[in-house]
PDB file of C-alpha atoms in Angstrom:
ATOM      1  CA  UNK A   7     -26.265  18.109  16.397  1.00  0.00           C
ATOM      2  CA  UNK A   8     -25.518  16.864  19.915  1.00  0.00           C
ATOM      3  CA  UNK A   9     -21.993  16.063  21.063  1.00  0.00           C
ATOM      4  CA  UNK A  10     -22.979  12.404  21.314  1.00  0.00           C
ATOM      5  CA  UNK A  11     -24.057  12.287  17.667  1.00  0.00           C
ATOM      6  CA  UNK A  12     -20.860  14.026  16.587  1.00  0.00           C
ATOM      7  CA  UNK A  13     -18.792  11.468  18.502  1.00  0.00           C
ATOM      8  CA  UNK A  14     -20.728   8.555  16.990  1.00  0.00           C
ATOM      9  CA  UNK A  15     -20.299   9.986  13.487  1.00  0.00           C
ATOM     10  CA  UNK A  16     -16.553  10.347  14.037  1.00  0.00           C
ATOM     11  CA  UNK A  17     -16.322   6.712  15.092  1.00  0.00           C
ATOM     12  CA  UNK A  18     -18.322   5.510  12.093  1.00  0.00           C
ATOM     13  CA  UNK A  19     -16.353   7.376   9.410  1.00  0.00           C
ATOM     14  CA  UNK A  20     -13.403   4.925   9.273  1.00  0.00           C
ATOM     15  CA  UNK A  21     -15.852   2.015   9.005  1.00  0.00           C
ATOM     16  CA  UNK A  22     -17.755   3.696   6.193  1.00  0.00           C
ATOM     17  CA  UNK A  23     -14.496   4.413   4.393  1.00  0.00           C
ATOM     18  CA  UNK A  24     -13.743   0.686   4.398  1.00  0.00           C
ATOM     19  CA  UNK A  25     -17.228  -0.482   3.478  1.00  0.00           C
ATOM     20  CA  UNK A  26     -18.036   1.875   0.599  1.00  0.00           C
ATOM     21  CA  UNK A  27     -15.462   0.724  -1.952  1.00  0.00           C
ATOM     22  CA  UNK A  28     -15.468  -0.814  -5.405  1.00  0.00           C
ATOM     23  CA  UNK A  29     -17.171  -4.225  -5.253  1.00  0.00           C
ATOM     24  CA  UNK A  30     -14.275  -5.877  -7.086  1.00  0.00           C
ATOM     25  CA  UNK A  31     -11.794  -4.705  -4.492  1.00  0.00           C
ATOM     26  CA  UNK A  32     -14.170  -5.489  -1.631  1.00  0.00           C
ATOM     27  CA  UNK A  33     -14.344  -9.128  -2.741  1.00  0.00           C
ATOM     28  CA  UNK A  34     -10.551  -9.328  -3.000  1.00  0.00           C
ATOM     29  CA  UNK A  35     -10.198  -7.764   0.455  1.00  0.00           C
ATOM     30  CA  UNK A  36     -12.783 -10.029   2.052  1.00  0.00           C
ATOM     31  CA  UNK A  37     -11.088 -13.145   0.636  1.00  0.00           C
ATOM     32  CA  UNK A  38      -7.706 -12.088   2.081  1.00  0.00           C
ATOM     33  CA  UNK A  39      -6.141 -12.453   5.508  1.00  0.00           C
ATOM     34  CA  UNK A  40      -5.929  -9.176   7.468  1.00  0.00           C
ATOM     35  CA  UNK A  41      -2.360  -8.253   8.352  1.00  0.00           C
ATOM     36  CA  UNK A  42      -1.895  -7.220  11.972  1.00  0.00           C
ATOM     37  CA  UNK A  43       1.264  -5.195  11.360  1.00  0.00           C
ATOM     38  CA  UNK A  44       3.556  -5.004   8.346  1.00  0.00           C
ATOM     39  CA  UNK A  45       6.763  -4.536  10.352  1.00  0.00           C
ATOM     40  CA  UNK A  46       6.264  -7.680  12.440  1.00  0.00           C
ATOM     41  CA  UNK A  47       5.340  -9.672   9.335  1.00  0.00           C
ATOM     42  CA  UNK A  48       8.463  -8.563   7.447  1.00  0.00           C
ATOM     43  CA  UNK A  49      10.717  -9.378  10.410  1.00  0.00           C
ATOM     44  CA  UNK A  50       9.420 -12.950  10.550  1.00  0.00           C
ATOM     45  CA  UNK A  51       9.295 -13.421   6.781  1.00  0.00           C
ATOM     46  CA  UNK A  52      12.855 -12.218   6.131  1.00  0.00           C
ATOM     47  CA  UNK A  53      14.439 -13.478   9.331  1.00  0.00           C
ATOM     48  CA  UNK A  54      17.347 -11.414  10.657  1.00  0.00           C
ATOM     49  CA  UNK A  55      19.675 -14.390  10.984  1.00  0.00           C
ATOM     50  CA  UNK A  56      23.107 -12.774  11.081  1.00  0.00           C
ATOM     51  CA  UNK A  57      25.360 -12.202  14.084  1.00  0.00           C
ATOM     52  CA  UNK A  58      26.770 -14.232  16.954  1.00  0.00           C
ATOM     53  CA  UNK A  59      23.711 -13.892  19.203  1.00  0.00           C
ATOM     54  CA  UNK A  60      21.134 -15.139  16.688  1.00  0.00           C
ATOM     55  CA  UNK A  61      19.040 -18.140  17.685  1.00  0.00           C
ATOM     56  CA  UNK A  62      20.128 -21.315  15.901  1.00  0.00           C
ATOM     57  CA  UNK A  63      16.522 -21.851  14.762  1.00  0.00           C
ATOM     58  CA  UNK A  64      16.294 -18.436  13.118  1.00  0.00           C
ATOM     59  CA  UNK A  65      16.718 -19.603   9.531  1.00  0.00           C
ATOM     60  CA  UNK A  66      14.433 -22.609   9.876  1.00  0.00           C
ATOM     61  CA  UNK A  67      11.764 -20.466  11.568  1.00  0.00           C
ATOM     62  CA  UNK A  68      11.923 -17.917   8.741  1.00  0.00           C
ATOM     63  CA  UNK A  69      11.688 -20.650   6.117  1.00  0.00           C
ATOM     64  CA  UNK A  70       8.667 -22.161   7.866  1.00  0.00           C
ATOM     65  CA  UNK A  71       7.016 -18.737   8.078  1.00  0.00           C
ATOM     66  CA  UNK A  72       7.582 -18.084   4.372  1.00  0.00           C
ATOM     67  CA  UNK A  73       6.165 -21.496   3.512  1.00  0.00           C
ATOM     68  CA  UNK A  74       3.075 -20.769   5.613  1.00  0.00           C
ATOM     69  CA  UNK A  75       2.327 -17.657   3.563  1.00  0.00           C
ATOM     70  CA  UNK A  76       3.266 -19.022   0.151  1.00  0.00           C
ATOM     71  CA  UNK A  77       0.529 -18.052  -2.307  1.00  0.00           C
ATOM     72  CA  UNK A  78      -1.589 -16.429   0.425  1.00  0.00           C
ATOM     73  CA  UNK A  79      -3.195 -13.031  -0.112  1.00  0.00           C
ATOM     74  CA  UNK A  80      -2.850 -10.502   2.708  1.00  0.00           C
ATOM     75  CA  UNK A  81      -4.704  -7.256   3.337  1.00  0.00           C
ATOM     76  CA  UNK A  82      -3.453  -4.090   5.000  1.00  0.00           C
ATOM     77  CA  UNK A  83      -4.427  -0.451   5.422  1.00  0.00           C
ATOM     78  CA  UNK A  84      -1.905   2.340   4.853  1.00  0.00           C
ATOM     79  CA  UNK A  85      -3.169   5.269   6.929  1.00  0.00           C
ATOM     80  CA  UNK A  86      -2.771   8.891   5.923  1.00  0.00           C
ATOM     81  CA  UNK A  87       0.420   9.604   7.889  1.00  0.00           C
ATOM     82  CA  UNK A  88       2.142   6.580   6.326  1.00  0.00           C
ATOM     83  CA  UNK A  89       0.941   7.069   2.745  1.00  0.00           C
ATOM     84  CA  UNK A  90       4.050   8.833   1.443  1.00  0.00           C
ATOM     85  CA  UNK A  91       4.188   6.367  -1.449  1.00  0.00           C
ATOM     86  CA  UNK A  92       1.147   8.141  -2.965  1.00  0.00           C
ATOM     87  CA  UNK A  93       1.709  11.341  -4.936  1.00  0.00           C
ATOM     88  CA  UNK A  94      -0.265  13.455  -7.423  1.00  0.00           C
ATOM     89  CA  UNK A  95       0.528  12.969 -11.084  1.00  0.00           C
ATOM     90  CA  UNK A  96      -0.644  14.895 -14.158  1.00  0.00           C
ATOM     91  CA  UNK A  97      -4.014  16.647 -14.058  1.00  0.00           C
ATOM     92  CA  UNK A  98      -6.016  17.996 -17.006  1.00  0.00           C
ATOM     93  CA  UNK A  99      -8.188  21.033 -16.163  1.00  0.00           C
ATOM     94  CA  UNK A 100      -9.937  20.552 -19.516  1.00  0.00           C
ATOM     95  CA  UNK A 101     -11.190  17.008 -18.936  1.00  0.00           C
ATOM     96  CA  UNK A 102     -10.880  16.823 -15.145  1.00  0.00           C
ATOM     97  CA  UNK A 103      -8.863  13.623 -15.408  1.00  0.00           C
ATOM     98  CA  UNK A 104      -6.005  13.079 -12.965  1.00  0.00           C
ATOM     99  CA  UNK A 105      -3.286  10.523 -12.331  1.00  0.00           C
ATOM    100  CA  UNK A 106      -2.048   9.233  -8.978  1.00  0.00           C
ATOM    101  CA  UNK A 107       1.493   7.870  -8.826  1.00  0.00           C
ATOM    102  CA  UNK A 108       2.145   4.971  -6.468  1.00  0.00           C
ATOM    103  CA  UNK A 109       5.712   4.105  -5.539  1.00  0.00           C
ATOM    104  CA  UNK A 110       5.247   0.409  -4.670  1.00  0.00           C
ATOM    105  CA  UNK A 111       7.521   0.557  -1.617  1.00  0.00           C
ATOM    106  CA  UNK A 112       5.770  -0.094   1.704  1.00  0.00           C
ATOM    107  CA  UNK A 113       8.119   0.299   4.688  1.00  0.00           C
ATOM    108  CA  UNK A 114       7.626  -1.575   7.919  1.00  0.00           C
ATOM    109  CA  UNK A 115      10.277  -1.338  10.626  1.00  0.00           C
ATOM    110  CA  UNK A 116      13.739  -2.159   9.256  1.00  0.00           C
ATOM    111  CA  UNK A 117      12.402  -3.635   6.027  1.00  0.00           C
ATOM    112  CA  UNK A 118       9.908  -2.980   3.253  1.00  0.00           C
ATOM    113  CA  UNK A 119       7.507  -4.810   0.981  1.00  0.00           C
ATOM    114  CA  UNK A 120       7.703  -3.990  -2.731  1.00  0.00           C
ATOM    115  CA  UNK A 121       5.766  -4.818  -5.871  1.00  0.00           C
ATOM    116  CA  UNK A 122       8.356  -6.912  -7.660  1.00  0.00           C
ATOM    117  CA  UNK A 123      12.030  -7.030  -6.735  1.00  0.00           C
ATOM    118  CA  UNK A 124      14.098  -3.840  -7.164  1.00  0.00           C
ATOM    119  CA  UNK A 125      17.177  -4.275  -9.337  1.00  0.00           C
ATOM    120  CA  UNK A 126      19.175  -1.227  -8.257  1.00  0.00           C
ATOM    121  CA  UNK A 127      19.447   1.555  -5.682  1.00  0.00           C
ATOM    122  CA  UNK A 128      19.676   5.325  -6.051  1.00  0.00           C
ATOM    123  CA  UNK A 129      22.546   7.472  -4.783  1.00  0.00           C
ATOM    124  CA  UNK A 130      21.171   7.325  -1.236  1.00  0.00           C
ATOM    125  CA  UNK A 131      20.899   3.554  -1.238  1.00  0.00           C
ATOM    126  CA  UNK A 132      17.110   3.483  -1.665  1.00  0.00           C
ATOM    127  CA  UNK A 133      15.587   0.873  -4.011  1.00  0.00           C
ATOM    128  CA  UNK A 134      14.519   2.217  -7.406  1.00  0.00           C
ATOM    129  CA  UNK A 135      11.039   1.100  -8.469  1.00  0.00           C
ATOM    130  CA  UNK A 136       8.767   2.164 -11.337  1.00  0.00           C
ATOM    131  CA  UNK A 137       5.472   3.844 -10.498  1.00  0.00           C
ATOM    132  CA  UNK A 138       2.144   2.109 -10.537  1.00  0.00           C
ATOM    133  CA  UNK A 139      -0.406   4.631 -11.814  1.00  0.00           C
ATOM    134  CA  UNK A 140      -4.151   4.948 -11.375  1.00  0.00           C
ATOM    135  CA  UNK A 141      -6.474   7.520 -12.908  1.00  0.00           C
ATOM    136  CA  UNK A 142      -9.815   9.105 -12.182  1.00  0.00           C
ATOM    137  CA  UNK A 143     -12.061  12.122 -12.705  1.00  0.00           C
ATOM    138  CA  UNK A 144     -12.273  14.921 -10.160  1.00  0.00           C
ATOM    139  CA  UNK A 145     -15.602  15.076  -8.301  1.00  0.00           C
ATOM    140  CA  UNK A 146     -17.851  18.091  -8.866  1.00  0.00           C
ATOM    141  CA  UNK A 147     -16.577  21.173  -7.086  1.00  0.00           C
ATOM    142  CA  UNK A 148     -12.952  20.007  -7.007  1.00  0.00           C
ATOM    143  CA  UNK A 149     -10.011  21.508  -8.877  1.00  0.00           C
ATOM    144  CA  UNK A 150      -6.336  20.759  -9.341  1.00  0.00           C
ATOM    145  CA  UNK A 151      -5.341  22.655  -6.198  1.00  0.00           C
ATOM    146  CA  UNK A 152      -7.732  20.692  -4.003  1.00  0.00           C
ATOM    147  CA  UNK A 153      -6.485  17.465  -5.561  1.00  0.00           C
ATOM    148  CA  UNK A 154      -2.805  18.277  -4.935  1.00  0.00           C
ATOM    149  CA  UNK A 155      -3.508  19.592  -1.432  1.00  0.00           C
ATOM    150  CA  UNK A 156      -4.945  16.231  -0.371  1.00  0.00           C
ATOM    151  CA  UNK A 157      -1.504  14.693  -0.776  1.00  0.00           C
ATOM    152  CA  UNK A 158       0.534  17.526   0.748  1.00  0.00           C
ATOM    153  CA  UNK A 159      -1.831  17.636   3.754  1.00  0.00           C
ATOM    154  CA  UNK A 160      -1.780  13.847   4.188  1.00  0.00           C
ATOM    155  CA  UNK A 161      -5.420  13.417   3.315  1.00  0.00           C
ATOM    156  CA  UNK A 162      -5.263  10.141   1.372  1.00  0.00           C
ATOM    157  CA  UNK A 163      -4.935   6.530   2.414  1.00  0.00           C
ATOM    158  CA  UNK A 164      -4.619   3.171   0.688  1.00  0.00           C
ATOM    159  CA  UNK A 165      -5.903  -0.331   1.167  1.00  0.00           C
ATOM    160  CA  UNK A 166      -3.652  -3.026  -0.250  1.00  0.00           C
ATOM    161  CA  UNK A 167      -4.056  -6.719  -1.030  1.00  0.00           C
ATOM    162  CA  UNK A 168      -0.780  -8.446  -1.805  1.00  0.00           C
ATOM    163  CA  UNK A 169       0.781 -11.888  -2.161  1.00  0.00           C
ATOM    164  CA  UNK A 170       4.330 -12.294  -0.769  1.00  0.00           C
ATOM    165  CA  UNK A 171       6.673 -14.047  -3.191  1.00  0.00           C
ATOM    166  CA  UNK A 172      10.165 -14.037  -1.703  1.00  0.00           C
ATOM    167  CA  UNK A 173      13.045 -12.020  -0.278  1.00  0.00           C
ATOM    168  CA  UNK A 174      15.206  -9.528  -2.174  1.00  0.00           C
ATOM    169  CA  UNK A 175      18.508  -7.923  -1.217  1.00  0.00           C
ATOM    170  CA  UNK A 176      20.532  -4.985  -2.517  1.00  0.00           C
ATOM    171  CA  UNK A 177      23.937  -3.617  -1.519  1.00  0.00           C
ATOM    172  CA  UNK A 178      23.649  -1.054   1.269  1.00  0.00           C
ATOM    173  CA  UNK A 179      25.404   2.290   1.075  1.00  0.00           C
ATOM    174  CA  UNK A 180      28.433   2.030   3.348  1.00  0.00           C
ATOM    175  CA  UNK A 181      28.508  -1.770   3.266  1.00  0.00           C
ATOM    176  CA  UNK A 182      26.227  -4.675   3.988  1.00  0.00           C
ATOM    177  CA  UNK A 183      22.841  -5.325   2.404  1.00  0.00           C
ATOM    178  CA  UNK A 184      19.288  -4.036   2.483  1.00  0.00           C
ATOM    179  CA  UNK A 185      16.573  -6.687   2.566  1.00  0.00           C
ATOM    180  CA  UNK A 186      12.910  -6.619   1.669  1.00  0.00           C
ATOM    181  CA  UNK A 187       9.989  -8.775   0.624  1.00  0.00           C
ATOM    182  CA  UNK A 188       9.017  -8.955  -3.015  1.00  0.00           C
ATOM    183  CA  UNK A 189       5.284  -9.276  -3.539  1.00  0.00           C
ATOM    184  CA  UNK A 190       2.571  -9.041  -6.144  1.00  0.00           C
ATOM    185  CA  UNK A 191       0.139  -6.191  -5.543  1.00  0.00           C
ATOM    186  CA  UNK A 192      -3.171  -7.878  -6.347  1.00  0.00           C
ATOM    187  CA  UNK A 193      -5.268  -4.828  -5.568  1.00  0.00           C
ATOM    188  CA  UNK A 194      -4.752  -1.314  -4.237  1.00  0.00           C
ATOM    189  CA  UNK A 195      -7.440   1.266  -3.700  1.00  0.00           C
ATOM    190  CA  UNK A 196      -6.727   4.926  -2.969  1.00  0.00           C
ATOM    191  CA  UNK A 197      -9.347   6.868  -1.029  1.00  0.00           C
ATOM    192  CA  UNK A 198      -9.770  10.240   0.591  1.00  0.00           C
ATOM    193  CA  UNK A 199      -9.135   9.512   4.245  1.00  0.00           C
ATOM    194  CA  UNK A 200     -11.869  11.736   5.665  1.00  0.00           C
ATOM    195  CA  UNK A 201     -14.804  10.613   3.523  1.00  0.00           C
ATOM    196  CA  UNK A 202     -13.708   7.327   1.961  1.00  0.00           C
ATOM    197  CA  UNK A 203     -14.273   8.716  -1.556  1.00  0.00           C
ATOM    198  CA  UNK A 204     -12.566   6.416  -4.048  1.00  0.00           C
ATOM    199  CA  UNK A 205      -9.801   8.131  -6.013  1.00  0.00           C
ATOM    200  CA  UNK A 206      -8.172   5.257  -7.875  1.00  0.00           C
ATOM    201  CA  UNK A 207      -7.976   1.483  -8.143  1.00  0.00           C
ATOM    202  CA  UNK A 208      -5.147  -0.838  -9.185  1.00  0.00           C
ATOM    203  CA  UNK A 209      -6.470  -4.309  -9.984  1.00  0.00           C
ATOM    204  CA  UNK A 210      -5.210  -7.331 -11.914  1.00  0.00           C
ATOM    205  CA  UNK A 211      -1.908  -5.667 -12.717  1.00  0.00           C
ATOM    206  CA  UNK A 212      -3.269  -2.419 -14.164  1.00  0.00           C
ATOM    207  CA  UNK A 213      -5.274   0.744 -13.613  1.00  0.00           C
ATOM    208  CA  UNK A 214      -8.837  -0.544 -13.263  1.00  0.00           C
ATOM    209  CA  UNK A 215     -10.234   2.729 -14.598  1.00  0.00           C
ATOM    210  CA  UNK A 216      -8.347   2.310 -17.879  1.00  0.00           C
ATOM    211  CA  UNK A 217     -10.498  -0.682 -18.839  1.00  0.00           C
ATOM    212  CA  UNK A 218     -13.768   1.196 -18.459  1.00  0.00           C
TER     213      UNK A 218
END
Protein backbone atom coordinates (compact mmCIF):
# COMPACT_ATOMS: atom_id res chain seq x y z
CA UNK A 1 0.00 0.00 0.00
CA UNK A 2 1.38 3.42 -0.93
CA UNK A 3 2.15 6.06 1.68
CA UNK A 4 -0.66 8.19 0.26
CA UNK A 5 -3.22 5.42 0.78
CA UNK A 6 -1.97 4.83 4.32
CA UNK A 7 -2.34 8.54 5.09
CA UNK A 8 -5.86 8.65 3.63
CA UNK A 9 -6.87 5.58 5.63
CA UNK A 10 -5.55 7.16 8.83
CA UNK A 11 -7.61 10.28 8.17
CA UNK A 12 -10.77 8.28 7.47
CA UNK A 13 -10.65 6.07 10.58
CA UNK A 14 -12.05 8.69 13.01
CA UNK A 15 -14.88 9.42 10.57
CA UNK A 16 -15.71 5.74 10.22
CA UNK A 17 -15.68 5.36 13.99
CA UNK A 18 -18.37 8.03 14.23
CA UNK A 19 -20.48 6.82 11.33
CA UNK A 20 -20.63 3.09 12.07
CA UNK A 21 -22.61 3.13 15.31
CA UNK A 22 -25.93 1.82 16.56
CA UNK A 23 -28.75 3.44 14.56
CA UNK A 24 -30.60 4.40 17.74
CA UNK A 25 -27.63 6.34 19.04
CA UNK A 26 -26.89 7.81 15.61
CA UNK A 27 -30.38 9.34 15.49
CA UNK A 28 -29.99 10.76 19.00
CA UNK A 29 -26.58 12.19 18.07
CA UNK A 30 -27.79 13.70 14.81
CA UNK A 31 -30.72 15.41 16.56
CA UNK A 32 -28.39 17.01 19.13
CA UNK A 33 -26.24 20.12 19.08
CA UNK A 34 -22.49 19.41 18.85
CA UNK A 35 -20.57 20.79 21.81
CA UNK A 36 -17.45 22.71 20.85
CA UNK A 37 -15.70 22.24 24.19
CA UNK A 38 -17.00 21.01 27.53
CA UNK A 39 -14.80 23.28 29.65
CA UNK A 40 -15.98 26.49 27.96
CA UNK A 41 -19.60 25.34 28.18
CA UNK A 42 -19.35 24.59 31.91
CA UNK A 43 -17.70 27.95 32.62
CA UNK A 44 -20.57 29.83 30.98
CA UNK A 45 -23.30 27.58 32.37
CA UNK A 46 -22.12 27.76 35.99
CA UNK A 47 -20.79 31.30 35.95
CA UNK A 48 -17.85 31.99 38.27
CA UNK A 49 -19.47 35.01 39.88
CA UNK A 50 -17.54 35.38 43.13
CA UNK A 51 -14.82 37.88 43.98
CA UNK A 52 -14.31 41.63 43.83
CA UNK A 53 -13.23 41.72 40.18
CA UNK A 54 -16.22 39.85 38.75
CA UNK A 55 -18.27 41.61 36.09
CA UNK A 56 -21.59 42.88 37.44
CA UNK A 57 -23.38 41.07 34.59
CA UNK A 58 -21.85 37.71 35.47
CA UNK A 59 -24.89 36.24 37.20
CA UNK A 60 -27.39 37.50 34.64
CA UNK A 61 -25.21 36.22 31.79
CA UNK A 62 -25.00 32.77 33.40
CA UNK A 63 -28.76 32.69 33.96
CA UNK A 64 -29.38 33.64 30.33
CA UNK A 65 -26.95 30.95 29.15
CA UNK A 66 -28.66 28.29 31.28
CA UNK A 67 -32.05 29.35 29.95
CA UNK A 68 -30.77 29.08 26.38
CA UNK A 69 -29.82 25.44 26.92
CA UNK A 70 -32.81 24.42 29.02
CA UNK A 71 -34.11 21.10 27.68
CA UNK A 72 -31.57 21.06 24.83
CA UNK A 73 -29.63 17.90 24.00
CA UNK A 74 -25.88 18.29 23.44
CA UNK A 75 -23.37 15.92 21.89
CA UNK A 76 -19.70 15.48 22.70
CA UNK A 77 -16.85 13.06 22.08
CA UNK A 78 -14.61 11.87 24.91
CA UNK A 79 -11.33 10.89 23.26
CA UNK A 80 -9.13 8.06 24.46
CA UNK A 81 -6.77 10.15 26.61
CA UNK A 82 -9.72 11.71 28.45
CA UNK A 83 -11.80 8.56 28.91
CA UNK A 84 -10.69 7.77 32.47
CA UNK A 85 -14.34 7.48 33.50
CA UNK A 86 -14.50 4.16 31.59
CA UNK A 87 -13.19 1.02 33.29
CA UNK A 88 -13.50 -2.75 32.79
CA UNK A 89 -16.00 -4.56 34.97
CA UNK A 90 -16.67 -8.28 35.41
CA UNK A 91 -15.91 -10.64 32.53
CA UNK A 92 -17.09 -14.24 32.11
CA UNK A 93 -14.67 -16.47 30.15
CA UNK A 94 -17.45 -19.06 29.91
CA UNK A 95 -20.01 -16.90 28.12
CA UNK A 96 -17.74 -14.14 26.81
CA UNK A 97 -19.95 -11.49 28.36
CA UNK A 98 -18.31 -8.41 29.86
CA UNK A 99 -19.35 -5.30 31.75
CA UNK A 100 -18.01 -1.77 31.33
CA UNK A 101 -18.29 0.58 34.30
CA UNK A 102 -18.90 4.25 33.57
CA UNK A 103 -18.32 6.80 36.30
CA UNK A 104 -20.67 9.56 35.09
CA UNK A 105 -18.23 12.38 35.89
CA UNK A 106 -16.99 14.32 32.86
CA UNK A 107 -14.39 16.96 33.79
CA UNK A 108 -13.90 20.11 31.78
CA UNK A 109 -11.54 22.79 33.08
CA UNK A 110 -12.37 23.74 36.68
CA UNK A 111 -15.75 22.03 36.64
CA UNK A 112 -17.44 18.80 35.61
CA UNK A 113 -20.70 17.53 34.17
CA UNK A 114 -22.35 14.62 35.99
CA UNK A 115 -25.29 12.31 35.44
CA UNK A 116 -27.52 13.47 38.27
CA UNK A 117 -26.34 15.58 41.19
CA UNK A 118 -23.80 14.06 43.61
CA UNK A 119 -24.91 14.09 47.24
CA UNK A 120 -21.54 13.63 48.95
CA UNK A 121 -17.78 13.67 48.46
CA UNK A 122 -15.10 11.10 49.26
CA UNK A 123 -12.14 11.69 51.58
CA UNK A 124 -10.30 13.60 48.85
CA UNK A 125 -13.22 15.91 48.16
CA UNK A 126 -14.25 14.20 44.91
CA UNK A 127 -17.98 13.72 44.20
CA UNK A 128 -19.27 10.19 44.80
CA UNK A 129 -21.43 8.85 41.97
CA UNK A 130 -22.83 5.38 41.24
CA UNK A 131 -21.65 3.59 38.11
CA UNK A 132 -23.61 3.38 34.92
CA UNK A 133 -22.97 -0.07 33.45
CA UNK A 134 -23.15 -1.44 29.92
CA UNK A 135 -22.59 -5.00 28.76
CA UNK A 136 -21.56 -6.83 25.63
CA UNK A 137 -20.01 -9.98 24.18
CA UNK A 138 -16.34 -10.16 23.26
CA UNK A 139 -15.69 -10.32 19.50
CA UNK A 140 -14.17 -13.49 18.06
CA UNK A 141 -10.48 -13.79 18.84
CA UNK A 142 -10.64 -11.58 21.94
CA UNK A 143 -10.11 -12.64 25.54
CA UNK A 144 -10.28 -11.04 28.96
CA UNK A 145 -6.70 -9.78 28.78
CA UNK A 146 -7.27 -8.00 25.48
CA UNK A 147 -10.46 -6.49 26.88
CA UNK A 148 -8.77 -5.16 30.03
CA UNK A 149 -5.72 -3.95 28.10
CA UNK A 150 -7.88 -1.65 25.97
CA UNK A 151 -8.66 0.39 29.06
CA UNK A 152 -5.17 0.39 30.60
CA UNK A 153 -3.66 1.39 27.24
CA UNK A 154 -6.26 4.12 26.65
CA UNK A 155 -7.81 2.41 23.68
CA UNK A 156 -11.48 3.27 24.24
CA UNK A 157 -13.51 6.40 23.68
CA UNK A 158 -17.08 7.52 24.29
CA UNK A 159 -19.69 9.58 22.52
CA UNK A 160 -22.20 11.24 24.82
CA UNK A 161 -25.56 12.92 24.35
CA UNK A 162 -26.75 14.79 27.42
CA UNK A 163 -29.29 17.36 28.57
CA UNK A 164 -28.07 19.92 31.15
CA UNK A 165 -30.47 20.34 34.07
CA UNK A 166 -28.88 22.68 36.60
CA UNK A 167 -25.93 23.45 38.85
CA UNK A 168 -24.81 21.44 41.87
CA UNK A 169 -22.37 22.33 44.65
CA UNK A 170 -20.57 20.37 47.36
CA UNK A 171 -18.27 21.48 50.18
CA UNK A 172 -14.65 21.58 49.06
CA UNK A 173 -11.90 20.00 51.12
CA UNK A 174 -10.11 22.85 52.88
CA UNK A 175 -13.04 25.25 52.53
CA UNK A 176 -15.22 26.70 49.84
CA UNK A 177 -17.34 24.75 47.36
CA UNK A 178 -16.97 22.60 44.27
CA UNK A 179 -19.44 23.30 41.48
CA UNK A 180 -20.63 21.24 38.55
CA UNK A 181 -23.47 20.79 36.10
CA UNK A 182 -26.05 18.11 36.71
CA UNK A 183 -27.32 16.52 33.52
CA UNK A 184 -29.27 13.59 32.18
CA UNK A 185 -27.19 11.22 30.07
CA UNK A 186 -29.59 10.48 27.21
CA UNK A 187 -27.18 8.23 25.36
CA UNK A 188 -23.58 7.07 25.68
CA UNK A 189 -21.79 4.73 23.34
CA UNK A 190 -18.42 3.16 24.11
CA UNK A 191 -16.23 2.18 21.17
CA UNK A 192 -12.73 0.94 20.51
CA UNK A 193 -10.89 4.08 19.49
CA UNK A 194 -8.83 2.54 16.69
CA UNK A 195 -11.57 0.69 14.80
CA UNK A 196 -14.83 2.18 16.05
CA UNK A 197 -16.07 -1.26 17.16
CA UNK A 198 -19.05 -0.78 19.46
CA UNK A 199 -18.45 -2.11 22.97
CA UNK A 200 -21.49 -0.87 24.88
CA UNK A 201 -24.49 1.44 24.72
CA UNK A 202 -26.37 3.33 27.43
CA UNK A 203 -29.76 4.50 26.16
CA UNK A 204 -33.02 5.64 27.75
CA UNK A 205 -31.64 5.33 31.25
CA UNK A 206 -30.32 1.76 31.01
CA UNK A 207 -27.95 -0.67 29.34
CA UNK A 208 -29.38 -1.00 25.83
CA UNK A 209 -27.98 -4.52 25.51
CA UNK A 210 -29.99 -5.70 28.52
CA UNK A 211 -33.27 -5.26 26.63
CA UNK A 212 -32.21 -7.47 23.74
